Coordinates of N, CA, C and O and ligand atoms in Angstrom, one line a residue:
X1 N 2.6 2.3 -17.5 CA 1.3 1.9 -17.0 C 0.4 3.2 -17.0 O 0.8 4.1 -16.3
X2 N -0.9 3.3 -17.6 CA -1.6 4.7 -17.9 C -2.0 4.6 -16.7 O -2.1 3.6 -16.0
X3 N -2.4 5.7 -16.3 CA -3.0 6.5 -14.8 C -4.6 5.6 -15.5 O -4.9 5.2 -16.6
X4 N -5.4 5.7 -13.8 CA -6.1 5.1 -14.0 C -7.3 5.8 -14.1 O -7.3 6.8 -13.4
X5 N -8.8 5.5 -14.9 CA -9.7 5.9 -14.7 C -10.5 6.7 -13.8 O -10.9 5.9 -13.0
X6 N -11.3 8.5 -13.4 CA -11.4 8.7 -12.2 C -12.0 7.7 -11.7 O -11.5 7.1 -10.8
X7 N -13.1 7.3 -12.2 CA -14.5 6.3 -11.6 C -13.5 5.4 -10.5 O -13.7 5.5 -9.3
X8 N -12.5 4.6 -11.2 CA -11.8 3.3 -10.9 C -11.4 3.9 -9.7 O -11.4 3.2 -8.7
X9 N -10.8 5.5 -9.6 CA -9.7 5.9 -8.6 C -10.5 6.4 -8.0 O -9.9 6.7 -6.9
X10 N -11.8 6.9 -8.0 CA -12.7 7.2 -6.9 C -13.2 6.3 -5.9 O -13.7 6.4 -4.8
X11 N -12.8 4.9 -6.9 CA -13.6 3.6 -5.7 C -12.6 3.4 -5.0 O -12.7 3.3 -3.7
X12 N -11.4 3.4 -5.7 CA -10.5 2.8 -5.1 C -10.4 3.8 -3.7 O -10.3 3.3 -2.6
X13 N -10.4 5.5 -3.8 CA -10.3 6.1 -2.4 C -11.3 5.6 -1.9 O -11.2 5.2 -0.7
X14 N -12.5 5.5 -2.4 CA -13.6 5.3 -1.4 C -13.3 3.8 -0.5 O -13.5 3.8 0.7
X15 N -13.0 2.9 -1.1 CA -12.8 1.4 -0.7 C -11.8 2.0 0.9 O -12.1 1.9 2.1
X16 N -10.6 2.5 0.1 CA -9.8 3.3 1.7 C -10.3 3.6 2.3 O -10.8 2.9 3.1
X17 N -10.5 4.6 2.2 CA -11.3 5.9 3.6 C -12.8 5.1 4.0 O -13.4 5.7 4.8
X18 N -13.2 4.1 3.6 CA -14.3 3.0 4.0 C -13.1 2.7 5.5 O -12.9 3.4 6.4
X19 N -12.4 1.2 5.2 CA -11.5 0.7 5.6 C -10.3 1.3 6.5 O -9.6 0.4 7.0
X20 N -10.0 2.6 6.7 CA -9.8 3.6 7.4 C -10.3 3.8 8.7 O -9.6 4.0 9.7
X21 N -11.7 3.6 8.6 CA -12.5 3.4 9.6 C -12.7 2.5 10.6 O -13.3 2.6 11.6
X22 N -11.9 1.2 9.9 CA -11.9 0.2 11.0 C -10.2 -0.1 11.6 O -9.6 -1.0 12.2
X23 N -9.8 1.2 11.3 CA -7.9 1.0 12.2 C -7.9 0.7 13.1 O -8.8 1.2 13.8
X24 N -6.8 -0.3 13.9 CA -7.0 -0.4 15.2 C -5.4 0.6 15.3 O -4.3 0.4 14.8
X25 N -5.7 1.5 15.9 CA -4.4 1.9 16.0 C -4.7 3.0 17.7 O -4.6 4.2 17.9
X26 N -4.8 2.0 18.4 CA -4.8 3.1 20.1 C -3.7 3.8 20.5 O -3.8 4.7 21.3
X27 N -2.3 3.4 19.9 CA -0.9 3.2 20.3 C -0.7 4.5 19.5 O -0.4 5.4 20.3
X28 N -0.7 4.9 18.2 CA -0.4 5.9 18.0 C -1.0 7.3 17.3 O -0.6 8.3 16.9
X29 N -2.5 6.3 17.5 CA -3.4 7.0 16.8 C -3.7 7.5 15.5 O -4.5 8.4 15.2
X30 N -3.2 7.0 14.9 CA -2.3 7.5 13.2 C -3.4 6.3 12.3 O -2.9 5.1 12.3
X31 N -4.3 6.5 11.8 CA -5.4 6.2 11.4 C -5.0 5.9 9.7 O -5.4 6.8 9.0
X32 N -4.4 5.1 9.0 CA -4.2 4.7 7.4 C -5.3 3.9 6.8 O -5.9 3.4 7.7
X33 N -5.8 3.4 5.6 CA -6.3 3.2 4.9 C -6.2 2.8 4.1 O -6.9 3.7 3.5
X34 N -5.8 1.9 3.0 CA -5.1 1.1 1.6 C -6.0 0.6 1.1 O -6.9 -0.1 1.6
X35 N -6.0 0.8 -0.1 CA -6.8 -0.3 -1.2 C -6.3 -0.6 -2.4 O -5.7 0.3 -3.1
X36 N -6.6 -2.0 -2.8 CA -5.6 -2.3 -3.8 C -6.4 -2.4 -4.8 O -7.6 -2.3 -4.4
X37 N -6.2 -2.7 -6.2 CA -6.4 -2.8 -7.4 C -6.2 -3.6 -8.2 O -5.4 -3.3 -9.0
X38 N -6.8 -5.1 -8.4 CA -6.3 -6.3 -8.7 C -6.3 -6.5 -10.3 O -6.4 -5.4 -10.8
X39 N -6.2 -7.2 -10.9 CA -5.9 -7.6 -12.4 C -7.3 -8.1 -12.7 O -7.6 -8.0 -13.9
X40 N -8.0 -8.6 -12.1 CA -9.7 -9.1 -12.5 C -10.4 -8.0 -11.7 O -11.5 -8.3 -11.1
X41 N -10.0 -7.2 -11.6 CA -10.9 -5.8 -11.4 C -11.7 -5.5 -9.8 O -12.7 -4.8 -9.6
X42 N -11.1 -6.1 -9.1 CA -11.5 -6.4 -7.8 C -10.5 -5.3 -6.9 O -9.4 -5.0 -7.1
X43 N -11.4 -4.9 -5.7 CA -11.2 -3.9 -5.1 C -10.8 -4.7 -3.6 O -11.6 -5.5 -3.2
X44 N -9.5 -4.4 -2.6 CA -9.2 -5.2 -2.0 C -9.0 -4.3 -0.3 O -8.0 -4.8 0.1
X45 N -9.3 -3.8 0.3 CA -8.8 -3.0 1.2 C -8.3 -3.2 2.5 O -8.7 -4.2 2.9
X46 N -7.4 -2.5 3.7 CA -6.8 -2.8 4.3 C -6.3 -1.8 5.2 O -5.8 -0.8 4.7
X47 N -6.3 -1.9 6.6 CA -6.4 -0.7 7.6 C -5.2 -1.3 8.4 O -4.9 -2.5 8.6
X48 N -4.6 -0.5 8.8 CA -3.1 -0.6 10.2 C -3.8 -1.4 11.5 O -4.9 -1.4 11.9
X49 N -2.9 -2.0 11.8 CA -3.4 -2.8 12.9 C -2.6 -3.2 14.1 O -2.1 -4.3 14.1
X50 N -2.5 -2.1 15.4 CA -1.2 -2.3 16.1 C -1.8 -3.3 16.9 O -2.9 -4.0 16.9
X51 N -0.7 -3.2 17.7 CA -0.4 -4.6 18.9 C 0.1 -3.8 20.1 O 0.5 -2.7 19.9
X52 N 0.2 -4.4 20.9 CA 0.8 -3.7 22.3 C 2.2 -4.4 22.5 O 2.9 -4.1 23.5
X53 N 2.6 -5.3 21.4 CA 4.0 -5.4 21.4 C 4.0 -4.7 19.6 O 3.7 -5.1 18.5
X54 N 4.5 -3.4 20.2 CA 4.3 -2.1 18.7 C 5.0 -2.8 17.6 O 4.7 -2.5 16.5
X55 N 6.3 -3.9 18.0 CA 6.8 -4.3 16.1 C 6.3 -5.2 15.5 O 6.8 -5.7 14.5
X56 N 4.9 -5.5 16.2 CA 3.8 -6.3 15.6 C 2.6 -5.5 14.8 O 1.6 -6.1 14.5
X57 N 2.8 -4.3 14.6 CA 2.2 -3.6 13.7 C 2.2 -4.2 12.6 O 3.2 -4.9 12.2
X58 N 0.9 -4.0 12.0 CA 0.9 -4.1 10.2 C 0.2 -2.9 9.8 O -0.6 -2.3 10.5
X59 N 1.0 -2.6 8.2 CA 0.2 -1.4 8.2 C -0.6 -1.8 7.4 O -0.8 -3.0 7.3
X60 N -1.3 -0.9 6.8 CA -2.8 -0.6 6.2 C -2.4 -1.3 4.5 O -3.1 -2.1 3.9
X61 N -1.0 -0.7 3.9 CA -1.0 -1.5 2.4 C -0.6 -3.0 3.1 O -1.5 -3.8 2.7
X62 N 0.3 -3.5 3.8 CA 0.2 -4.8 4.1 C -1.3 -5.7 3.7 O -1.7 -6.6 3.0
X63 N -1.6 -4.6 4.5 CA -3.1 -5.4 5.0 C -4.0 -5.9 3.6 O -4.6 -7.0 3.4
X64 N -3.7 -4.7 2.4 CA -4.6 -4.6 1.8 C -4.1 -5.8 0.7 O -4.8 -6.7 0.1
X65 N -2.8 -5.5 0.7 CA -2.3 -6.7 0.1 C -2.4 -8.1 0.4 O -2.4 -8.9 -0.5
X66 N -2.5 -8.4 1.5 CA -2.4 -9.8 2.2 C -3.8 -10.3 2.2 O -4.2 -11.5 2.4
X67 N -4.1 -9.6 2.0 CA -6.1 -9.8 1.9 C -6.1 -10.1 0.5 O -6.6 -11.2 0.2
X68 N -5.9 -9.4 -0.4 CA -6.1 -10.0 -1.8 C -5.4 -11.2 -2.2 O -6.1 -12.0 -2.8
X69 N -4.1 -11.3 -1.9 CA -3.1 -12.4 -1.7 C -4.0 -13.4 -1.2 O -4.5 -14.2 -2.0
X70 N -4.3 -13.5 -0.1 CA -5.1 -14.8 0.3 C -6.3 -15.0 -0.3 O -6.8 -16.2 -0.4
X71 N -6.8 -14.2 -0.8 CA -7.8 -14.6 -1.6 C -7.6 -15.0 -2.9 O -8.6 -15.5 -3.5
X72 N -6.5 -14.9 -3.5 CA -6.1 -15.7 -4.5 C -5.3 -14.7 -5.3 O -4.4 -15.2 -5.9
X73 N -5.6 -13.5 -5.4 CA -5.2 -12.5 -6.3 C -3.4 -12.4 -6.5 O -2.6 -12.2 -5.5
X74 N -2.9 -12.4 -7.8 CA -1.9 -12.5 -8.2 C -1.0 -11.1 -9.4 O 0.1 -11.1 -9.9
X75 N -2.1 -10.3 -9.3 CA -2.4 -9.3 -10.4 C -2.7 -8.1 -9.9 O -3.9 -7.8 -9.6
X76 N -1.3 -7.1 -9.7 CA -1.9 -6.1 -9.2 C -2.0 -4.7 -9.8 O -1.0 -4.2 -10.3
X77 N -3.1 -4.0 -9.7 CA -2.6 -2.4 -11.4 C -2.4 -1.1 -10.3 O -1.8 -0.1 -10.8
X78 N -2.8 -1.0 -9.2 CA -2.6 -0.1 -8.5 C -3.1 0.1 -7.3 O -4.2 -0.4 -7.0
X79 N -2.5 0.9 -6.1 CA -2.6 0.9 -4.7 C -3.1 2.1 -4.5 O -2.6 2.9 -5.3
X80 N -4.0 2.8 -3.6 CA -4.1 3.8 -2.9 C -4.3 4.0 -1.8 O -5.1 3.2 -1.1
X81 N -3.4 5.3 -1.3 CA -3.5 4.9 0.9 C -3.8 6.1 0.8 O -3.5 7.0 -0.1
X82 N -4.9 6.2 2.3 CA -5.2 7.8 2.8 C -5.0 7.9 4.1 O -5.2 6.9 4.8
X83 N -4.3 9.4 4.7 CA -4.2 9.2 5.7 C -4.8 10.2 6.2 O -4.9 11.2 5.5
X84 N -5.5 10.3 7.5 CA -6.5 11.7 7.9 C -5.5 12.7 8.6 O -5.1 12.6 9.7
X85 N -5.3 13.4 7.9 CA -3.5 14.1 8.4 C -4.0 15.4 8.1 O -3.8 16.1 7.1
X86 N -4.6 15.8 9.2 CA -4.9 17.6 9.0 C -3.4 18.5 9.1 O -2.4 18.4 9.8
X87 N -3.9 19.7 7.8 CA -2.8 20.3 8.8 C -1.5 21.0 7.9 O -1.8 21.0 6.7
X88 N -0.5 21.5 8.1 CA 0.6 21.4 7.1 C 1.3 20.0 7.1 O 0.9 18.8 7.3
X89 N 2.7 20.6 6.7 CA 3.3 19.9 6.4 C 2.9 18.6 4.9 O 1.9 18.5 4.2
X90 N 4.2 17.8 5.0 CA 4.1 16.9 3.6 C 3.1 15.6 4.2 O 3.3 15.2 5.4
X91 N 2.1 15.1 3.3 CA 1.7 13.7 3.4 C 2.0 12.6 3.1 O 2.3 12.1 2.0
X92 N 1.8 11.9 4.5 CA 3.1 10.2 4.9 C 2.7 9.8 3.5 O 1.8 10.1 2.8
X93 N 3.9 8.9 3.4 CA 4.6 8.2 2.1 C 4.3 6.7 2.7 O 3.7 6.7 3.7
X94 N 4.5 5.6 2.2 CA 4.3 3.8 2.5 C 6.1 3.5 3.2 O 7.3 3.7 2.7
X95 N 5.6 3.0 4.3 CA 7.0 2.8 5.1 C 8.0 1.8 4.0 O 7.5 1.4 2.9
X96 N 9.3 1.5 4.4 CA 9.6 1.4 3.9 C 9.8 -1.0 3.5 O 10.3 -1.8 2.6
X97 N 9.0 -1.2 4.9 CA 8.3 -2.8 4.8 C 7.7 -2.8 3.9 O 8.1 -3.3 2.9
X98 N 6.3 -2.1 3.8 CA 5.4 -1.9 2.7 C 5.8 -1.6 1.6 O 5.1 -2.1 0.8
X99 N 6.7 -0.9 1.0 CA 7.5 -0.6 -0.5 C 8.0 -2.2 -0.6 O 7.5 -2.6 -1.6
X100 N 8.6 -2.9 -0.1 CA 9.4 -3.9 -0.3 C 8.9 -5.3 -0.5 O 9.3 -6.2 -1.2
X101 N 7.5 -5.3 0.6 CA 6.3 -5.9 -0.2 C 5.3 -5.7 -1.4 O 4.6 -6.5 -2.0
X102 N 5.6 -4.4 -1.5 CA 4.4 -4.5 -2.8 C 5.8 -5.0 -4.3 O 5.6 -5.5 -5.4
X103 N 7.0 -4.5 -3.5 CA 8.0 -4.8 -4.8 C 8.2 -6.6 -5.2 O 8.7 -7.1 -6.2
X104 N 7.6 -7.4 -4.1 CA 7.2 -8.6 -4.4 C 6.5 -9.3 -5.2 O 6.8 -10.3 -5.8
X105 N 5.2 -8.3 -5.1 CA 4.1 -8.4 -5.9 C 3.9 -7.4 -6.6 O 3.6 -8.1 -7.6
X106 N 3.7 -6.2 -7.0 CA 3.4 -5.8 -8.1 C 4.8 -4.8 -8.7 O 5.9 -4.7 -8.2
X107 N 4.2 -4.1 -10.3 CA 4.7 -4.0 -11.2 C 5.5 -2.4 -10.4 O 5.2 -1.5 -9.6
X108 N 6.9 -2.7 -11.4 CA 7.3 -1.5 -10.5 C 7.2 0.0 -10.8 O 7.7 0.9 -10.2
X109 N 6.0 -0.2 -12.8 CA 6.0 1.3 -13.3 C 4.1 1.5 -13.0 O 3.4 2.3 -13.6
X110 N 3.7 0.6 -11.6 CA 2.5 0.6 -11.0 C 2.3 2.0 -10.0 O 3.3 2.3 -9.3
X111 N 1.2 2.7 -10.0 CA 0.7 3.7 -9.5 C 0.5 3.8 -8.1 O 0.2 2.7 -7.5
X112 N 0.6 4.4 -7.6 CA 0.3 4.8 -5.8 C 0.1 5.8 -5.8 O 0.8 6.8 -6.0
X113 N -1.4 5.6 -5.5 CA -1.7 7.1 -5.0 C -2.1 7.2 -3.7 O -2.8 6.3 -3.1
X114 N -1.6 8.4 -3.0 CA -1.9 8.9 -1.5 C -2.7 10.0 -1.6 O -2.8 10.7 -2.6
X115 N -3.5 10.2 -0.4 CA -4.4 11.3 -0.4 C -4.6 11.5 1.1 O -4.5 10.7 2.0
X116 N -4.9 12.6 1.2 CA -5.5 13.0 2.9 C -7.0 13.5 3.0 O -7.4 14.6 2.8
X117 N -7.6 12.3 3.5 CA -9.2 12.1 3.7 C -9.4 12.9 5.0 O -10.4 12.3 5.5
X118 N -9.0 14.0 5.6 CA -9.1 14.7 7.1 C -10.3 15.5 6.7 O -10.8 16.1 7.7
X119 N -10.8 15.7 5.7 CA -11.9 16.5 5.1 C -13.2 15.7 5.3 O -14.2 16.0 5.9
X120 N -13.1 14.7 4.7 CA -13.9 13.8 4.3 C -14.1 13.1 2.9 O -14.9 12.2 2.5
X121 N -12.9 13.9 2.3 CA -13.0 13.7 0.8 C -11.2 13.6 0.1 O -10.2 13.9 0.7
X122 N -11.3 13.3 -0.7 CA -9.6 12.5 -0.6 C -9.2 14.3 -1.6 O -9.8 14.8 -2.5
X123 N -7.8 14.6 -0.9 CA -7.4 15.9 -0.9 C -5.9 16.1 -1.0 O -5.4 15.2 -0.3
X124 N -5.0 16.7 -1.6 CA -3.7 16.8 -1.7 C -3.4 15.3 -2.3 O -2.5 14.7 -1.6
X125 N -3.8 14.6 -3.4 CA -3.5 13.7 -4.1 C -2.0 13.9 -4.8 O -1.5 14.8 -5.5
X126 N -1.5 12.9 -4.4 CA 0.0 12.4 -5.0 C -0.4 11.1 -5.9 O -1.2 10.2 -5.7
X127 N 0.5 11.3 -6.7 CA 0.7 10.2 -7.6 C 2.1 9.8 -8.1 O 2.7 10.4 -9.0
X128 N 2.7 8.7 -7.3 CA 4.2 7.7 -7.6 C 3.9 6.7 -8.3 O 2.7 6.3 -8.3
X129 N 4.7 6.1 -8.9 CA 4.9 4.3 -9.1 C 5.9 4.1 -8.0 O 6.7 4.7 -7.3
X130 N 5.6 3.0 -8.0 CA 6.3 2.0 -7.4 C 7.7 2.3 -7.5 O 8.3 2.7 -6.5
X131 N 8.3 2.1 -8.7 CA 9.8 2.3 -8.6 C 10.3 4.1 -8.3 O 11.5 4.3 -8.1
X132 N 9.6 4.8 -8.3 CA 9.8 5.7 -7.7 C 10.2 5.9 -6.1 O 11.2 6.3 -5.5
X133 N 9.0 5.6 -5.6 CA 9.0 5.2 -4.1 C 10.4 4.7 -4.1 O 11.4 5.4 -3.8
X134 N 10.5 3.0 -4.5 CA 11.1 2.1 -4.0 C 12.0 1.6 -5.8 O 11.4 0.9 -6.7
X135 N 13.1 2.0 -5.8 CA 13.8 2.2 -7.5 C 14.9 0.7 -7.0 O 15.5 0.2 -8.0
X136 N 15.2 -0.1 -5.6 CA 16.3 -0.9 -5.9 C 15.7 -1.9 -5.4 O 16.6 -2.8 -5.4
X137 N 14.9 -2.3 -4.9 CA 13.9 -3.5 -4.0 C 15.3 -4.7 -4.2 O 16.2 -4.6 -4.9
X138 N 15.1 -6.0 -3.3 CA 15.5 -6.7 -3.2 C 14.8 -7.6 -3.5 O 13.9 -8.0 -2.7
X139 N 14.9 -8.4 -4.9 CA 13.7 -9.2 -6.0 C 14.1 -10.6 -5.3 O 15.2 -10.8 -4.7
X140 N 12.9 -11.6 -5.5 CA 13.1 -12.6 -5.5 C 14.3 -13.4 -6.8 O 14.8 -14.5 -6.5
X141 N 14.5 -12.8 -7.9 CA 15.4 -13.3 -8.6 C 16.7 -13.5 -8.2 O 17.5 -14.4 -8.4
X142 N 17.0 -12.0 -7.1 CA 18.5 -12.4 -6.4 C 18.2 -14.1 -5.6 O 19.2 -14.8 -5.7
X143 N 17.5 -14.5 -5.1 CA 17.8 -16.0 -4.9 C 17.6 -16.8 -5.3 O 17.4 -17.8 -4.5
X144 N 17.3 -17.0 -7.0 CA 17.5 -18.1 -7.5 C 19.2 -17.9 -8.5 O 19.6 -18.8 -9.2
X145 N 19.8 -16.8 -8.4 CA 21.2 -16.1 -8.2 C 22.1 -16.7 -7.6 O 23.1 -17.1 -8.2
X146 N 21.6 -16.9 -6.4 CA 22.2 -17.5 -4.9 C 22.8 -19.1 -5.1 O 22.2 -20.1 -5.5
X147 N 24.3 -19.1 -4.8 CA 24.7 -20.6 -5.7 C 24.0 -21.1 -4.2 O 23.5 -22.3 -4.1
X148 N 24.0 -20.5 -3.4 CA 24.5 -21.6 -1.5 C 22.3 -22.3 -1.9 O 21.8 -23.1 -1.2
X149 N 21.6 -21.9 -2.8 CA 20.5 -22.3 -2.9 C 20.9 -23.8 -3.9 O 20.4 -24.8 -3.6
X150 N 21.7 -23.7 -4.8 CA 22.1 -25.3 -5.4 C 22.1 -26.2 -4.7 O 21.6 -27.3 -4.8
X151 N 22.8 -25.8 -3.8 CA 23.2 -26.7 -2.7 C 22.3 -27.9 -1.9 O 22.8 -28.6 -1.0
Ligands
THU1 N1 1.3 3.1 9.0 C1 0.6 2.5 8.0 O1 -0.3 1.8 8.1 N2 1.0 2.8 6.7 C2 1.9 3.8 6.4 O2 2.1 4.0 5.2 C3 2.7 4.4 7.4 C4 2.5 3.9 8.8 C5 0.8 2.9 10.4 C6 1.6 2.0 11.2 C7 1.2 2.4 12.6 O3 0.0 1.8 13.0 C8 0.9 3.9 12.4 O4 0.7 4.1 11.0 C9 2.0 4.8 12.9 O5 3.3 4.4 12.4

């Protein structure tokens, strides 16, 4: 899958770090940002959204995903998440719910890129696919596999 256009990968951070802005995250204060990339050229975005019962979190690619999903979108070319992460150290990766959903829906030699928007401007850019991140996902093919589904 060719890396994508800057123009394309500039909206796509900007769509994030837009949608960044509306995190609800009081609980841990950890501020994410996702935007997806659809197959009819449509820009999709999606911010973390805790709960005060914490394993009701959704994160930010969830989000961004489930939002295009309901809108109909079936076609995905690439994701990018920002996280406002001053500072040293390495920049957060997509948990490991989020790898296993997007291995649902999109392609697994698909692009992800992360960046840290703590500047104001998307900085320390990483670039994975999907099967990188996430190389053994658990496909919907294993249960059409499944004899106890004949049944
Ligand atoms: N979070 C995301 O939204 N995406 C990630 O890739 C990592 C974690 C959120 C979940 C929670 O609201 C906060 O970050 C801290 O875990």
């Amino acid at each position: 899958m060719p890396t994508l256009k800057p123009t394309i990968l500039n909206e796509l951070f900007a769509v994030a770090a837009r949608t960044l802005k509306n995190s609800y995250s009081p609980y841990s204060k950890f501020k994410v940002g996702a935007a997806v990339l659809t197959g009819s050229g449509k820009i999709y975005g999606g911010t973390n959204i805790e709960n005060a019962s914490f394993g009701l979190t959704n994160c930010a690619e969830r989000t961004a995903l489930f939002s295009a999903i309901a809108a109909g979108e079936r076609e995905f070319k690439a994701l990018a998440i920002v996280f406002s992460q001053k500072g040293l150290g390495d920049l957060s990766t997509p948990c490991g719910a989020c790898r296993q959903v997007m291995a649902e829906f999109c392609p697994p030699a698909m692009p992800i890129y992360t960046a840290d928007v703590s500047s104001g401007k998307p900085e320390r850019i990483v670039q994975k696919k999907l099967k990188d991140y996430y190389p053994y996902p658990f496909s919907p093919e294993a249960l059409q596999k499944n004899p106890r589904r004949t049944k």
